[in-house]
PDB file of C-alpha atoms in Angstrom:
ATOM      1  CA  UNK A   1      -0.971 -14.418  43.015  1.00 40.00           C
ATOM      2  CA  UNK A   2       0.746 -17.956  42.476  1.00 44.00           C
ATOM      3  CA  UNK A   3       3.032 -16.893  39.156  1.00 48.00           C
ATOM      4  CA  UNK A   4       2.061 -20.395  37.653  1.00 47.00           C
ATOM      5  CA  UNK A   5      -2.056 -19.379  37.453  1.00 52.00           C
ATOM      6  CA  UNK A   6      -3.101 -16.692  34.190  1.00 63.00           C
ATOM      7  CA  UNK A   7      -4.819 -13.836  34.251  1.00 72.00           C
ATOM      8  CA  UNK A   8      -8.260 -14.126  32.668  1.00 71.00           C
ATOM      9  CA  UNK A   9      -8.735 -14.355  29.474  1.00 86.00           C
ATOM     10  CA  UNK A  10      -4.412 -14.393  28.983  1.00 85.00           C
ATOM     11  CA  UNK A  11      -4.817 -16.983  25.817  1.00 86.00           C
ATOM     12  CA  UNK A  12      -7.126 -14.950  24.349  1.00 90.00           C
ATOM     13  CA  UNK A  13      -4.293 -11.898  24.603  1.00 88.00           C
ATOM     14  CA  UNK A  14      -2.056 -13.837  22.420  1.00 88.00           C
ATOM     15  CA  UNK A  15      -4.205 -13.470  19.489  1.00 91.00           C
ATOM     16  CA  UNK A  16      -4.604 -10.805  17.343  1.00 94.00           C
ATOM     17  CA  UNK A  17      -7.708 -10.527  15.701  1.00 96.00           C
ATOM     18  CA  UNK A  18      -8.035  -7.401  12.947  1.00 97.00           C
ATOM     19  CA  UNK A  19     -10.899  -6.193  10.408  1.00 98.00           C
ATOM     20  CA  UNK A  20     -10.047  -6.392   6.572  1.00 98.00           C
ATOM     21  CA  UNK A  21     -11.257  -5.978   3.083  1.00 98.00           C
ATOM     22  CA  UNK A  22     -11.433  -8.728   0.741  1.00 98.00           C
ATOM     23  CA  UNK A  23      -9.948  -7.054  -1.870  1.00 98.00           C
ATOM     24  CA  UNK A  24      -8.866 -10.057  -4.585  1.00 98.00           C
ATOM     25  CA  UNK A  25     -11.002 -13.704  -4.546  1.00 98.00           C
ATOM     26  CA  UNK A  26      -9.810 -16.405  -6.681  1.00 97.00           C
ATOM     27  CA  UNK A  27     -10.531 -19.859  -7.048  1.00 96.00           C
ATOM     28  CA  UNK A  28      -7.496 -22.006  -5.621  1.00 95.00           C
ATOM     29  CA  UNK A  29      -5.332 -23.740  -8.353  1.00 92.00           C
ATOM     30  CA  UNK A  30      -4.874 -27.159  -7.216  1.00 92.00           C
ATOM     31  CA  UNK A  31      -8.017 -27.548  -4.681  1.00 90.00           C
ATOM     32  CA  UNK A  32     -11.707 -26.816  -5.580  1.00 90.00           C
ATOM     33  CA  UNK A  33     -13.103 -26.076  -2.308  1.00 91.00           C
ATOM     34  CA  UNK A  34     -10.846 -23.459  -1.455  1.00 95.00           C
ATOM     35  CA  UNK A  35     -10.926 -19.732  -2.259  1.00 96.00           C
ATOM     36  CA  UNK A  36      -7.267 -17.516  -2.281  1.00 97.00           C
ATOM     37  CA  UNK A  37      -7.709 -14.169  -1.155  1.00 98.00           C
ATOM     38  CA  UNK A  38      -6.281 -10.635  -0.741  1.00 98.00           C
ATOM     39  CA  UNK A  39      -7.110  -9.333   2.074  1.00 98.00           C
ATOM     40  CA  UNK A  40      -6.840  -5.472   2.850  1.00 99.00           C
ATOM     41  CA  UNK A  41      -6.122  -5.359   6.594  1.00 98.00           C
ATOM     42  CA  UNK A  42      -4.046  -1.834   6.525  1.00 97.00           C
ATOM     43  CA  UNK A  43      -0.883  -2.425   5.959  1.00 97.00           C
ATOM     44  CA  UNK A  44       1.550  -1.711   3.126  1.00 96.00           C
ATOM     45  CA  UNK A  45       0.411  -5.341   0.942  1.00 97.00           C
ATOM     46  CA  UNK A  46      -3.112  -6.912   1.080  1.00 97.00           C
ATOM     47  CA  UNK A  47      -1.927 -10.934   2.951  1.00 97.00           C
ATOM     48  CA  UNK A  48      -3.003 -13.840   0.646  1.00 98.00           C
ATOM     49  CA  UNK A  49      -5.181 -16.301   2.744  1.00 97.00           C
ATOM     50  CA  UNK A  50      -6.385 -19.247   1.900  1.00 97.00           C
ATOM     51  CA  UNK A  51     -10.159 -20.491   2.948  1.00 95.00           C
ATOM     52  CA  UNK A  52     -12.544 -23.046   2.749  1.00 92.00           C
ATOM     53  CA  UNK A  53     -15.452 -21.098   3.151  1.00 93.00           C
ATOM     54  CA  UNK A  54     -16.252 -21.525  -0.873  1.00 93.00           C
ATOM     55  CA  UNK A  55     -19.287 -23.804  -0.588  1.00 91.00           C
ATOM     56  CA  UNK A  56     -20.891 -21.167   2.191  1.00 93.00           C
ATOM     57  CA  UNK A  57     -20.223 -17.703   0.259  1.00 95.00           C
ATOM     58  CA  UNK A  58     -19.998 -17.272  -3.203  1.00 95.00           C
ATOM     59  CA  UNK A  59     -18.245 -15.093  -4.928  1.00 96.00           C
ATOM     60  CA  UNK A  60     -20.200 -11.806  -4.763  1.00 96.00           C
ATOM     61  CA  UNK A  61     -20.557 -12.307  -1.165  1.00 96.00           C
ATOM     62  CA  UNK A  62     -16.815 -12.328  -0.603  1.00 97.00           C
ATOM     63  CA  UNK A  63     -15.745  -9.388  -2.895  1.00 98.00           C
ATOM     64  CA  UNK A  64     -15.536  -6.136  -0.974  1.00 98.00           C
ATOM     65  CA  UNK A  65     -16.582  -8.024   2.654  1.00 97.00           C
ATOM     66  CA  UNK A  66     -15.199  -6.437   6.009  1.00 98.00           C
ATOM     67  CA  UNK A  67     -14.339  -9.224   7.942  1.00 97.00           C
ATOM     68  CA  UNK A  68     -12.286 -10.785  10.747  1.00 98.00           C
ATOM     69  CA  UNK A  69      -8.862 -11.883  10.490  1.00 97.00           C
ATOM     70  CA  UNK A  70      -6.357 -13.591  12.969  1.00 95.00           C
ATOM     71  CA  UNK A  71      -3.734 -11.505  11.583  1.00 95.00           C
ATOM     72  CA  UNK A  72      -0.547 -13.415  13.690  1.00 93.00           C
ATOM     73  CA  UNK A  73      -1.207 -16.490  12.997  1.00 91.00           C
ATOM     74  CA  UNK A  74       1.973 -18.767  11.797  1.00 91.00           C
ATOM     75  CA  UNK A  75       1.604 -18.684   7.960  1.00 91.00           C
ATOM     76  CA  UNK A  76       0.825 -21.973   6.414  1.00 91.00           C
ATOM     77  CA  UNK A  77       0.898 -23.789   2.793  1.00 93.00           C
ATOM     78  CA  UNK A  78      -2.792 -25.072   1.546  1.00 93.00           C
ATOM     79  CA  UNK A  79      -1.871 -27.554  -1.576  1.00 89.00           C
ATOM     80  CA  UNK A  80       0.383 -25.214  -2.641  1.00 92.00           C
ATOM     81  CA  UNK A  81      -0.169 -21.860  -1.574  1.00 94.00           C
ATOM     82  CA  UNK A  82       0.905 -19.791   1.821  1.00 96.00           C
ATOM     83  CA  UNK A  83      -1.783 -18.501   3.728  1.00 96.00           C
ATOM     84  CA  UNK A  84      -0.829 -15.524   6.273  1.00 97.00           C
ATOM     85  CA  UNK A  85      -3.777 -15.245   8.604  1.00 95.00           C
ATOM     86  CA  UNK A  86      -7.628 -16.658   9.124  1.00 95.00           C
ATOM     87  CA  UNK A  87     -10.867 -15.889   8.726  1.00 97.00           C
ATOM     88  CA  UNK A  88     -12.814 -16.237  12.186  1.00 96.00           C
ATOM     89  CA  UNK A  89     -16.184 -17.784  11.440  1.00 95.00           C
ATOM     90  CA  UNK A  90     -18.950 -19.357  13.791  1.00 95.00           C
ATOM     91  CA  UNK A  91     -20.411 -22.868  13.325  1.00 91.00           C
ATOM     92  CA  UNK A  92     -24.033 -24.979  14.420  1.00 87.00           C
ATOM     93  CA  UNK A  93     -22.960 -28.056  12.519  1.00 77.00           C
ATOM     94  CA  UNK A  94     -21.188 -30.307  15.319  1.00 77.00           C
ATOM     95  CA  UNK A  95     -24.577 -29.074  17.105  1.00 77.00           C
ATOM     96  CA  UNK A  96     -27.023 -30.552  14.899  1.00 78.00           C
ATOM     97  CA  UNK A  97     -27.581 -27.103  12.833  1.00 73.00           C
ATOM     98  CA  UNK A  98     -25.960 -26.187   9.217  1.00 79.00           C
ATOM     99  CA  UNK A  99     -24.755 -22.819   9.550  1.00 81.00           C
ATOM    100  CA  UNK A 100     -21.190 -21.710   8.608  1.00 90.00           C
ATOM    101  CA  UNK A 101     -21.238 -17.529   9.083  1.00 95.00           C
ATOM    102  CA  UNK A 102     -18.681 -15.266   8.832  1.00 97.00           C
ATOM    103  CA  UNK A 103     -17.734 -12.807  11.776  1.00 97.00           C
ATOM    104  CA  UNK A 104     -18.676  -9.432  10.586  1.00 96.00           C
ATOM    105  CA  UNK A 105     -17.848  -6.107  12.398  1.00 98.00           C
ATOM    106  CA  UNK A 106     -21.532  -4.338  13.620  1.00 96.00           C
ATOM    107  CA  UNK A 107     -20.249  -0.904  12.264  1.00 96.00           C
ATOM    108  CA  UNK A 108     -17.635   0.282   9.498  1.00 96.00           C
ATOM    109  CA  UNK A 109     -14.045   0.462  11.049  1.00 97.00           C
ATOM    110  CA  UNK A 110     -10.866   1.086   9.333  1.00 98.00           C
ATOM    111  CA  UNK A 111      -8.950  -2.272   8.154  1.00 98.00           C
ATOM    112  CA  UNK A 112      -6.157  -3.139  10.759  1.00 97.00           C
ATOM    113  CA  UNK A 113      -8.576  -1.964  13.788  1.00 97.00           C
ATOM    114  CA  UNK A 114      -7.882  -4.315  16.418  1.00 95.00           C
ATOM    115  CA  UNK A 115     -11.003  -6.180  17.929  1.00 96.00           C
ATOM    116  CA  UNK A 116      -8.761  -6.923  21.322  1.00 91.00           C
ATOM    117  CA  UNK A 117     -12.218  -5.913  23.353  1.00 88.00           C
ATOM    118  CA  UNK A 118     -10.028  -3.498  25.035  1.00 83.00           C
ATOM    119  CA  UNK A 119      -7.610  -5.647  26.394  1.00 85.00           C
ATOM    120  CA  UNK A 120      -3.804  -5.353  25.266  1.00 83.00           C
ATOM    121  CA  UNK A 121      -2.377  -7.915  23.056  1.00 82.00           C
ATOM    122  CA  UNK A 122       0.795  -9.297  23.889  1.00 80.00           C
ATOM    123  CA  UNK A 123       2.378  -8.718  20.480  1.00 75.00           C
ATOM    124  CA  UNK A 124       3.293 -12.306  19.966  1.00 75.00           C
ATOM    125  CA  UNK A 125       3.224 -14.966  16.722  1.00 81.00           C
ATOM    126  CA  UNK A 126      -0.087 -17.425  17.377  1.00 82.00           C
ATOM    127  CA  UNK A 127      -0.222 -20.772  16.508  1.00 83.00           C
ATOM    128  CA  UNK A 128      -3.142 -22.767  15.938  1.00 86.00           C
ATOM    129  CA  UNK A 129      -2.462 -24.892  19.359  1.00 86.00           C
ATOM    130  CA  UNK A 130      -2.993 -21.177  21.118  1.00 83.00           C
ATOM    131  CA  UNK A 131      -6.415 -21.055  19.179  1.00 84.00           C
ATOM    132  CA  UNK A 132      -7.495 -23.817  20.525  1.00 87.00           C
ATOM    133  CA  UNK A 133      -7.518 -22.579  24.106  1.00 89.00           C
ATOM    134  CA  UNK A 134      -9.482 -19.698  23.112  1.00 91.00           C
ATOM    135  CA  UNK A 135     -13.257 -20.050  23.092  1.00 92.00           C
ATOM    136  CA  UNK A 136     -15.525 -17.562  21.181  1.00 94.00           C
ATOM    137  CA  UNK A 137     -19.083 -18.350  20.743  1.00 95.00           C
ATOM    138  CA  UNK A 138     -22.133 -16.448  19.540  1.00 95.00           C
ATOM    139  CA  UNK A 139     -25.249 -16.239  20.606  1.00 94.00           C
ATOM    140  CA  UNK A 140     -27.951 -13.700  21.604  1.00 94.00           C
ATOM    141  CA  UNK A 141     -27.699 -11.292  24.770  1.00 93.00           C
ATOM    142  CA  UNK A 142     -31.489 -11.443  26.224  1.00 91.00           C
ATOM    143  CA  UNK A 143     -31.326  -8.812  29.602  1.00 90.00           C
ATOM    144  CA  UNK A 144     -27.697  -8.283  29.532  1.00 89.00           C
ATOM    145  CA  UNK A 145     -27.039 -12.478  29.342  1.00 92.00           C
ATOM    146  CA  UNK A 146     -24.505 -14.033  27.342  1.00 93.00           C
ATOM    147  CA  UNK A 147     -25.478 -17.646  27.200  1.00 93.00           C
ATOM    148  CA  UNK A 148     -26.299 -16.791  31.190  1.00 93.00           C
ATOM    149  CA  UNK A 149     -23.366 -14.512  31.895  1.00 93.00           C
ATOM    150  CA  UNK A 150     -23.431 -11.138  32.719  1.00 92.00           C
ATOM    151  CA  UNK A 151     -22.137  -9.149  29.366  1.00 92.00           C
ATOM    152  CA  UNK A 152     -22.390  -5.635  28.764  1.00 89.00           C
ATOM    153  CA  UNK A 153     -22.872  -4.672  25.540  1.00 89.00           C
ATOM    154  CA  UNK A 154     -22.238  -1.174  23.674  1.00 89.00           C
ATOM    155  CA  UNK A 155     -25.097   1.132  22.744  1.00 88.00           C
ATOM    156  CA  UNK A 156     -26.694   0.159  19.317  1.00 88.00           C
ATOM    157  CA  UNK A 157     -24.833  -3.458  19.646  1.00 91.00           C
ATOM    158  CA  UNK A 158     -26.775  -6.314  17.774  1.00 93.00           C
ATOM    159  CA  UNK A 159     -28.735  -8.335  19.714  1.00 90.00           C
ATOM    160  CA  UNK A 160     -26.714 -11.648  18.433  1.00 94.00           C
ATOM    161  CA  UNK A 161     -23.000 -10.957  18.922  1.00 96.00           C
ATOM    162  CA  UNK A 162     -19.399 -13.088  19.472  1.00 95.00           C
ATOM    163  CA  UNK A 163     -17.880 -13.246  22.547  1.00 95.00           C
ATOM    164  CA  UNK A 164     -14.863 -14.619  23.987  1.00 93.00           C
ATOM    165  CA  UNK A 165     -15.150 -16.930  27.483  1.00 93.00           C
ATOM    166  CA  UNK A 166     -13.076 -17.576  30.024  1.00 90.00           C
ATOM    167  CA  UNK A 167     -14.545 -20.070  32.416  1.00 88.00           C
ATOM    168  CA  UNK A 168     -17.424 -18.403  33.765  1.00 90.00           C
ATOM    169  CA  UNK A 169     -17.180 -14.790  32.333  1.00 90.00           C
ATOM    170  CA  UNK A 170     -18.158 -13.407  29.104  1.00 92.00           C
ATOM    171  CA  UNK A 171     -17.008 -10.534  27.020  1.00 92.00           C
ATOM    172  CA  UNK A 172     -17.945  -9.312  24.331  1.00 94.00           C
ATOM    173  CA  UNK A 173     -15.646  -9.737  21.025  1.00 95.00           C
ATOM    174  CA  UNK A 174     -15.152  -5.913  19.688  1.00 95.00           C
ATOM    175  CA  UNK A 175     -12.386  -2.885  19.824  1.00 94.00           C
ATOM    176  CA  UNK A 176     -13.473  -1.862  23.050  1.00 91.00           C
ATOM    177  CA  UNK A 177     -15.296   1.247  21.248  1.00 92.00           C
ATOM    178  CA  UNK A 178     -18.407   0.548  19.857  1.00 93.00           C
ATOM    179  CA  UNK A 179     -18.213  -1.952  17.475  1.00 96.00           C
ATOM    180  CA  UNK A 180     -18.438  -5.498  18.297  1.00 96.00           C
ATOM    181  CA  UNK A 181     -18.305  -8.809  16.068  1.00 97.00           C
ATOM    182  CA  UNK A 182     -21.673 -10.283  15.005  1.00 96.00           C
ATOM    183  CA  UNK A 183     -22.952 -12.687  12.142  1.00 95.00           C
ATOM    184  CA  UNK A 184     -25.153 -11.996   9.213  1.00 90.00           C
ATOM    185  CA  UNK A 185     -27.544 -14.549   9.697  1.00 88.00           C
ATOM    186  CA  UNK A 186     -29.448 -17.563  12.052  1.00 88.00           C
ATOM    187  CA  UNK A 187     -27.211 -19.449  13.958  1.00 89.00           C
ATOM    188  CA  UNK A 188     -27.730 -21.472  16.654  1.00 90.00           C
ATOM    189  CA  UNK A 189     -26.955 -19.900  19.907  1.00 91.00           C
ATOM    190  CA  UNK A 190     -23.397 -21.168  21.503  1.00 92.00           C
ATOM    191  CA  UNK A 191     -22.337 -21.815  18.109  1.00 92.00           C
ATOM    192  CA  UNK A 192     -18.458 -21.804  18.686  1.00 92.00           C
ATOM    193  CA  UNK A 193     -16.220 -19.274  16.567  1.00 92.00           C
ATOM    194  CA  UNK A 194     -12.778 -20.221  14.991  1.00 83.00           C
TER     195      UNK A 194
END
């Protein structure tokens, strides 16, 4: 193999995606839209990250939510206040739809559990120019089809679910042990996830 072609799905093993607890939601100080977290992902101090997410899920909805984190993401200021990490969402609205969902882990896994889909990670800060080469939609598997690509799913998976895709092969977004990423409501399907 030519050393200047990747491996499949090589951006995606830059990024480190990990479940967490929102443990702390406050409204931001200087920007109305935003909400400043704590977010419980299993190490020694909850991270503070900083979301827009506000006008989709109110506050009850956030308090106590497992969710999905890009937990090496370069840390950034939002009006103010550093943000170490993002929330991984999926979207319908550049596709005519007005969804804005949350990734959510199908089963309860312990915060920090790596959602890699059994690949290895290569360890390595992200940036958001590495997101962008990543794609991660959702949509629903109908007999074993991702959006027409072979997928296998685990037992018990959802029948909607995230999954990351490199040119024409699908897999889908989990820890490589049973549970896998979905959404807790209608989306449209191929709605992309960042």
């Amino acid at each position: 193999m030519d050393n200047a072609q990747t491996e499949p799905f090589d951006d995606f093993r830059r990024i480190e995606l990990r479940i967490g607890t929102v443990v702390e939601v406050k409204d931001h100080p200087e920007a109305e839209k935003l909400y400043v977290l704590k977010v419980d992902l299993g190490e020694e101090e909850s991270r503070t990250i900083v979301t827009n997410i506000k006008s989709y899920y109110p506050y009850d909805k956030m308090m106590g939510r497992k969710l999905l984190v890009v937990s090496n993401l370069k840390s950034a200021n939002f009006r103010g206040v550093k943000s170490f990490g993002m929330l991984m969402a999926a979207e319908d609205l550049e596709m005519g739809g007005n969804s804005l969902l949350l990734l959510d882990p199908s089963v309860d896994v312990p915060n920090g559990t790596l959602m890699s889909c059994g690949m290895e990670t290569k360890g390595l800060r992200c940036e958001m120019k590495h997101l962008e080469k990543v794609t991660i939609k959702v949509a629903k598997v109908v007999d074993g089809k991702f959006m027409g690509m072979d997928i296998e799913l685990p037992e018990g998976a959802p029948e909607r679910v995230a999954a990351v895709i490199d040119g024409d092969k699908a897999v889908v977004l989990g820890d490589g042990k049973g549970c896998v990423m979905t959404v807790d409501g209608d989306i449209m399907d191929g709605a992309p996830a960042l």
